[in-house]
Short mmCIF file of C-alpha atoms and ligand atoms in Angstrom, two decimals:
data_model
loop_
_atom_site.label_atom_id
_atom_site.label_comp_id
_atom_site.label_asym_id
_atom_site.label_seq_id
_atom_site.Cartn_x
_atom_site.Cartn_y
_atom_site.Cartn_z
CA UNK J 6 37.75 84.31 101.57
CA UNK J 7 38.03 81.97 98.45
CA UNK J 8 41.25 80.04 98.01
CA UNK J 9 42.22 82.38 95.05
CA UNK J 10 41.73 85.40 97.20
CA UNK J 11 43.69 83.80 100.12
CA UNK J 12 46.79 83.23 97.78
CA UNK J 13 46.37 86.74 96.39
CA UNK J 14 46.21 88.34 99.74
CA UNK J 15 49.49 86.26 100.77
CA UNK J 16 51.23 87.29 97.51
CA UNK J 17 50.44 90.92 98.41
CA UNK J 18 51.86 90.55 101.99
CA UNK J 19 54.93 88.68 100.70
CA UNK J 20 55.51 91.48 98.00
CA UNK J 21 55.51 94.11 100.74
CA UNK J 22 57.65 92.03 103.23
CA UNK J 23 59.87 89.74 101.07
CA UNK J 24 62.96 91.37 102.48
CA UNK J 25 62.37 89.64 105.81
CA UNK J 26 62.89 86.28 104.16
CA UNK J 27 66.17 84.34 103.03
CA UNK J 28 66.41 81.03 101.32
CA UNK J 29 66.43 78.02 103.79
CA UNK J 30 68.62 76.04 101.41
CA UNK J 31 71.30 78.60 100.49
CA UNK J 32 70.71 81.60 102.52
CA UNK J 33 70.27 84.00 99.48
CA UNK J 34 67.78 86.67 99.33
CA UNK J 35 64.25 85.89 98.08
CA UNK J 36 61.89 87.35 95.66
CA UNK J 37 58.29 86.94 94.68
CA UNK J 38 58.72 85.05 91.52
CA UNK J 39 55.05 85.42 90.61
CA UNK J 40 51.75 85.13 92.44
CA UNK J 41 52.36 81.59 93.22
CA UNK J 42 56.00 81.16 94.48
CA UNK J 43 59.06 82.71 96.27
CA UNK J 44 62.37 82.24 94.77
CA UNK J 45 65.78 82.80 95.82
CA UNK J 46 68.53 84.41 93.70
CA UNK J 47 69.98 81.07 93.05
CA UNK J 48 66.65 79.63 91.78
CA UNK J 49 65.37 77.66 94.66
CA UNK J 50 61.61 77.81 94.39
CA UNK J 51 58.89 77.65 97.16
CA UNK J 52 55.33 77.51 96.42
CA UNK J 53 52.48 79.52 98.08
CA UNK J 54 49.80 77.29 99.28
CA UNK J 55 46.30 78.01 98.12
CA UNK J 56 45.43 78.02 101.89
CA UNK J 57 47.45 81.17 102.32
CA UNK J 58 50.82 80.20 103.73
CA UNK J 59 54.29 79.55 102.36
CA UNK J 60 56.11 76.31 102.74
CA UNK J 61 59.77 77.18 103.32
CA UNK J 62 61.01 73.80 104.52
CA UNK J 63 63.01 71.50 102.15
CA UNK J 64 62.41 67.87 102.53
CA UNK J 65 59.57 68.21 105.11
CA UNK J 66 58.65 65.05 106.70
CA UNK J 67 54.99 64.34 107.90
CA UNK J 68 54.99 65.38 111.52
CA UNK J 69 53.63 63.73 114.51
CA UNK J 70 51.02 66.20 115.11
CA UNK J 71 47.78 65.83 113.08
CA UNK J 72 44.94 67.81 111.91
CA UNK J 73 42.74 66.80 115.01
CA UNK J 74 45.40 67.86 117.19
CA UNK J 75 45.41 71.52 115.84
CA UNK J 76 41.59 71.64 115.64
CA UNK J 77 41.50 70.56 119.42
CA UNK J 78 44.22 73.48 120.10
CA UNK J 79 42.29 76.05 118.18
CA UNK J 80 39.03 75.34 120.02
CA UNK J 81 40.76 75.46 123.41
CA UNK J 82 42.85 78.48 122.48
CA UNK J 83 39.80 80.23 121.20
CA UNK J 84 37.79 79.77 124.40
CA UNK J 85 39.68 82.14 126.55
CA UNK J 86 41.57 79.69 128.98
CA UNK J 87 44.83 81.32 127.91
CA UNK J 88 43.55 84.90 128.19
CA UNK J 89 45.04 85.40 131.69
CA UNK J 90 48.56 84.55 130.31
CA UNK J 91 48.24 86.39 127.00
CA UNK J 92 47.10 89.58 128.78
CA UNK J 93 50.35 89.52 130.73
CA UNK J 94 52.42 88.58 127.91
CA UNK J 95 50.95 91.37 125.55
CA UNK J 96 51.35 93.86 128.36
CA UNK J 97 55.11 92.81 128.75
CA UNK J 98 55.61 93.33 125.22
CA UNK J 99 53.61 96.64 124.79
CA UNK J 100 55.46 98.20 127.71
CA UNK J 101 58.72 98.00 125.79
CA UNK J 102 57.57 99.38 122.42
CA UNK J 103 55.79 102.67 122.58
CA UNK J 104 53.27 104.13 120.04
CA UNK J 105 55.28 105.00 116.98
CA UNK J 106 52.71 105.22 114.20
CA UNK J 107 55.37 105.57 111.39
CA UNK J 108 57.31 102.44 112.13
CA UNK J 109 55.69 98.98 111.82
CA UNK J 110 56.56 96.51 114.39
CA UNK J 111 57.59 93.06 113.11
CA UNK J 112 56.75 90.17 115.32
CA UNK J 113 57.79 86.56 114.80
CA UNK J 114 55.94 83.76 116.69
CA UNK J 115 58.37 80.89 116.65
CA UNK J 116 56.48 77.65 117.05
CA UNK J 117 53.07 79.36 116.31
CA UNK J 118 51.08 76.02 116.02
CA UNK J 119 47.48 76.87 114.86
CA UNK J 120 48.09 80.60 115.20
CA UNK J 121 45.55 81.80 117.79
CA UNK J 122 48.21 83.42 120.07
CA UNK J 123 49.94 85.41 117.37
CA UNK J 124 46.60 86.54 115.91
CA UNK J 125 45.49 87.80 119.28
CA UNK J 126 48.82 89.38 119.76
CA UNK J 127 48.75 91.27 116.37
CA UNK J 128 45.25 92.55 117.03
CA UNK J 129 46.21 93.67 120.70
CA UNK J 130 49.53 95.41 119.62
CA UNK J 131 47.75 97.39 116.59
CA UNK J 132 44.97 98.63 118.79
CA UNK J 133 47.27 99.42 121.85
CA UNK J 134 50.35 100.94 120.11
CA UNK J 135 48.60 102.46 117.07
CA UNK J 136 51.22 100.85 114.82
CA UNK J 137 51.09 98.41 111.90
CA UNK J 138 52.16 94.83 113.11
CA UNK J 139 54.01 92.56 110.59
CA UNK J 140 52.87 89.31 112.16
CA UNK J 141 54.82 86.26 111.03
CA UNK J 142 54.16 82.73 112.25
CA UNK J 143 56.53 79.79 111.83
CA UNK J 144 56.04 76.24 112.69
CA UNK J 145 57.36 72.78 111.58
CA UNK J 146 53.81 71.45 111.40
CA UNK J 147 51.87 71.84 108.10
CA UNK J 148 48.50 71.20 109.38
CA UNK J 149 49.18 73.77 112.20
CA UNK J 150 50.27 76.39 109.79
CA UNK J 151 47.28 75.58 107.49
CA UNK J 152 44.83 76.18 110.25
CA UNK J 153 46.45 79.29 111.13
CA UNK J 154 46.49 80.75 107.62
CA UNK J 155 42.76 79.97 107.16
CA UNK J 156 42.03 81.81 110.46
CA UNK J 157 43.92 84.93 109.70
CA UNK J 158 44.98 86.17 106.32
CA UNK J 159 46.67 89.36 107.63
CA UNK J 160 49.72 87.39 108.99
CA UNK J 161 52.45 85.73 107.18
CA UNK J 162 52.34 82.09 108.04
CA UNK J 163 55.08 79.59 107.01
CA UNK J 164 56.14 76.09 107.41
CA UNK J 165 59.72 76.39 108.56
CA UNK J 166 62.41 74.81 110.73
CA UNK J 167 63.74 77.08 113.43
CA UNK J 168 67.20 75.45 113.12
CA UNK J 169 67.43 76.70 109.56
CA UNK J 170 64.90 79.54 109.69
CA UNK J 171 64.12 81.31 106.39
CA UNK J 172 64.48 84.91 107.67
CA UNK J 173 67.18 87.53 107.32
CA UNK J 174 69.43 88.69 110.16
CA UNK J 175 68.00 91.34 112.43
CA UNK J 176 64.48 91.24 110.98
CA UNK J 177 62.17 91.18 113.98
CA UNK J 178 61.59 93.64 116.81
CA UNK J 179 59.85 90.88 118.87
CA UNK J 180 59.95 87.06 118.92
CA UNK J 181 57.45 85.15 120.78
CA UNK J 182 58.00 81.57 121.75
CA UNK J 183 54.98 80.05 123.52
CA UNK J 184 55.18 76.57 124.99
CA UNK J 185 57.47 75.56 122.13
CA UNK J 186 61.22 74.66 121.97
CA UNK J 187 63.75 77.42 121.57
CA UNK J 188 66.75 78.06 119.43
CA UNK J 189 68.51 80.89 121.06
CA UNK J 190 71.27 81.29 118.60
CA UNK J 191 68.74 81.70 115.71
CA UNK J 192 66.62 84.12 117.95
CA UNK J 193 69.62 86.21 118.60
CA UNK J 194 70.48 86.45 114.97
CA UNK J 195 66.88 87.20 114.03
CA UNK J 196 66.27 90.04 116.47
CA UNK J 197 66.87 93.71 115.46
CA UNK J 198 69.00 95.74 117.85
CA UNK J 199 66.78 96.41 120.99
CA UNK J 200 64.59 93.58 120.07
CA UNK J 201 62.89 91.43 122.55
CA UNK J 202 62.33 87.66 123.08
CA UNK J 203 59.28 86.67 125.14
CA UNK J 204 59.21 83.07 125.90
CA UNK J 205 56.45 81.24 127.89
CA UNK J 206 56.99 78.06 129.82
CA UNK J 207 54.83 75.95 131.83
CA UNK J 208 54.94 76.39 135.60
CA UNK J 209 55.04 73.52 138.05
CA UNK J 210 51.46 73.61 138.54
CA UNK J 211 50.26 73.82 134.88
CA UNK J 212 47.32 71.38 134.40
CA UNK J 213 47.91 70.04 138.03
CA UNK J 214 44.35 68.66 138.44
CA UNK J 215 44.44 66.78 135.04
CA UNK J 216 47.77 65.07 135.85
CA UNK J 217 46.39 64.19 139.32
CA UNK J 218 43.18 62.73 137.92
CA UNK J 219 44.90 60.66 135.15
CA UNK J 220 48.07 59.48 136.79
CA UNK J 221 47.52 60.26 140.57
CA UNK J 222 50.67 62.55 140.73
CA UNK J 223 50.96 66.17 140.56
CA UNK J 224 54.52 67.11 139.90
CA UNK J 225 55.76 67.72 136.50
CA UNK J 226 58.51 65.42 135.44
CA UNK J 227 59.95 67.40 132.52
CA UNK J 228 62.59 70.21 132.60
CA UNK J 229 61.90 72.46 135.40
CA UNK J 230 61.56 76.10 134.92
CA UNK J 231 64.66 77.08 136.78
CA UNK J 232 66.85 75.35 134.26
CA UNK J 233 64.90 76.89 131.29
CA UNK J 234 65.36 80.38 132.87
CA UNK J 235 69.20 79.80 133.44
CA UNK J 236 69.54 78.81 129.76
CA UNK J 237 67.53 81.81 128.77
CA UNK J 238 69.78 84.14 130.85
CA UNK J 239 72.93 82.77 129.15
CA UNK J 240 71.55 84.15 126.04
CA UNK J 241 69.68 87.20 127.15
CA UNK J 242 71.56 88.25 130.31
CA UNK J 243 69.09 91.03 131.35
CA UNK J 244 66.37 88.43 131.43
CA UNK J 245 63.20 89.30 133.53
CA UNK J 246 60.55 86.84 134.55
CA UNK J 247 56.90 86.92 135.73
CA UNK J 248 54.85 83.94 136.93
CA UNK J 249 51.15 83.96 136.02
CA UNK J 250 48.90 81.50 137.72
CA UNK J 251 45.19 81.21 137.91
CA UNK J 252 42.34 78.50 138.09
CA UNK J 253 39.64 78.18 135.82
CA UNK J 254 36.58 76.05 135.36
CA UNK J 255 36.65 73.99 132.21
CA UNK J 256 33.51 73.62 130.13
CA UNK J 257 32.83 69.97 130.01
CA UNK J 258 32.20 70.28 126.34
CA UNK J 259 35.99 71.23 126.18
CA UNK J 260 37.41 68.26 128.14
CA UNK J 261 37.84 65.95 125.10
CA UNK J 262 39.81 68.74 123.18
CA UNK J 263 41.97 69.67 126.16
CA UNK J 264 42.83 65.88 126.53
CA UNK J 265 43.65 65.53 122.90
CA UNK J 266 45.95 68.60 122.99
CA UNK J 267 48.13 67.84 125.89
CA UNK J 268 50.85 65.34 125.42
CA UNK J 269 50.48 64.37 129.11
CA UNK J 270 47.17 62.63 128.40
CA UNK J 271 48.24 60.64 125.39
CA UNK J 272 49.48 57.64 127.58
CA UNK J 273 46.78 57.84 130.22
CA UNK J 274 44.98 54.78 131.42
CA UNK J 275 41.67 54.31 129.35
CA UNK J 276 39.66 53.99 132.23
CA UNK J 277 40.64 57.32 133.71
CA UNK J 278 40.20 59.10 130.50
CA UNK J 279 36.57 57.82 130.41
CA UNK J 280 36.06 58.89 133.93
CA UNK J 281 37.39 62.34 133.27
CA UNK J 282 35.17 62.72 130.17
CA UNK J 283 32.13 61.98 132.29
CA UNK J 284 32.85 64.89 134.67
CA UNK J 285 30.15 67.64 134.58
CA UNK J 286 32.77 70.30 135.38
CA UNK J 287 36.47 70.30 136.08
CA UNK J 288 38.62 72.88 137.61
CA UNK J 289 42.19 73.51 136.30
CA UNK J 290 45.25 75.32 137.18
CA UNK J 291 47.13 77.37 134.47
CA UNK J 292 50.50 78.23 135.55
CA UNK J 293 53.23 79.84 133.47
CA UNK J 294 56.53 81.76 133.60
CA UNK J 295 57.02 84.51 131.10
CA UNK J 296 60.67 85.13 130.50
CA UNK J 297 61.75 88.12 128.42
CA UNK J 298 64.91 89.89 127.54
CA UNK J 299 66.26 92.44 124.94
CA UNK J 300 68.94 91.76 122.43
CA UNK J 301 71.55 94.50 121.81
CA UNK J 302 74.10 94.28 118.91
CA UNK J 303 77.43 95.70 119.90
ZN1 ZN S 22 68.44 79.23 97.40
#
């Protein structure tokens, strides 16, 4: 697809679904001003990128995540290592939304990164539920969103801040939030009545072998899953959870990308990194919790 075709395809998608959006500056409704920009009713203007995404973050600063990081993520995410997780996640979502061919399903991936997971979810739900899926991916990172848009012109990709998200109230049937920070207040505002939030957090053994190899320790030091679950349940009291854990053999050609994409390796001793990259194979544990709950508007 040429850049021109990309932008036209985005303008077409936006024309159909512009009612999902609101201005991130003033909160007013948005319109497609022309093939090149979205505009709110008080005149704030947001350009459509020629790569097929829309930039909806006023005063964006360059992020700490660069192009190489998202290239690494795209390679790893596209190599099947997360399939075990995604199959469970997709099953959880599909169980709650039956086939209803007349009604499209709107899905927001909050913190979509380079977009692989949302694109897989869109394809999966469309074939399983026989419904159109309006897929919207939002992330703070421009290089992430740009990579996503190049890979899948059928979804609406936007650079956006979840704290001031550019979407109207009650716009989404499903919000996914995969290994990315949450804003529960916003998620509740954005979910339609009966809509579902599905969040993925790392379990205690996630990438255990990598941690062990690089630092000689196994335990994760960041927020434990119990605390995250408790916070989730404060906002979604009917929360359910499922742990997904599996081991997989990492292709040695993927070791470098895996190292690049996980923050846990960014401060690792150089000698250990060199030793790791010389391994001919490496077994790794993938361990996650899927938390989900529905939102009902009283
Ligand atoms: Zn505005």
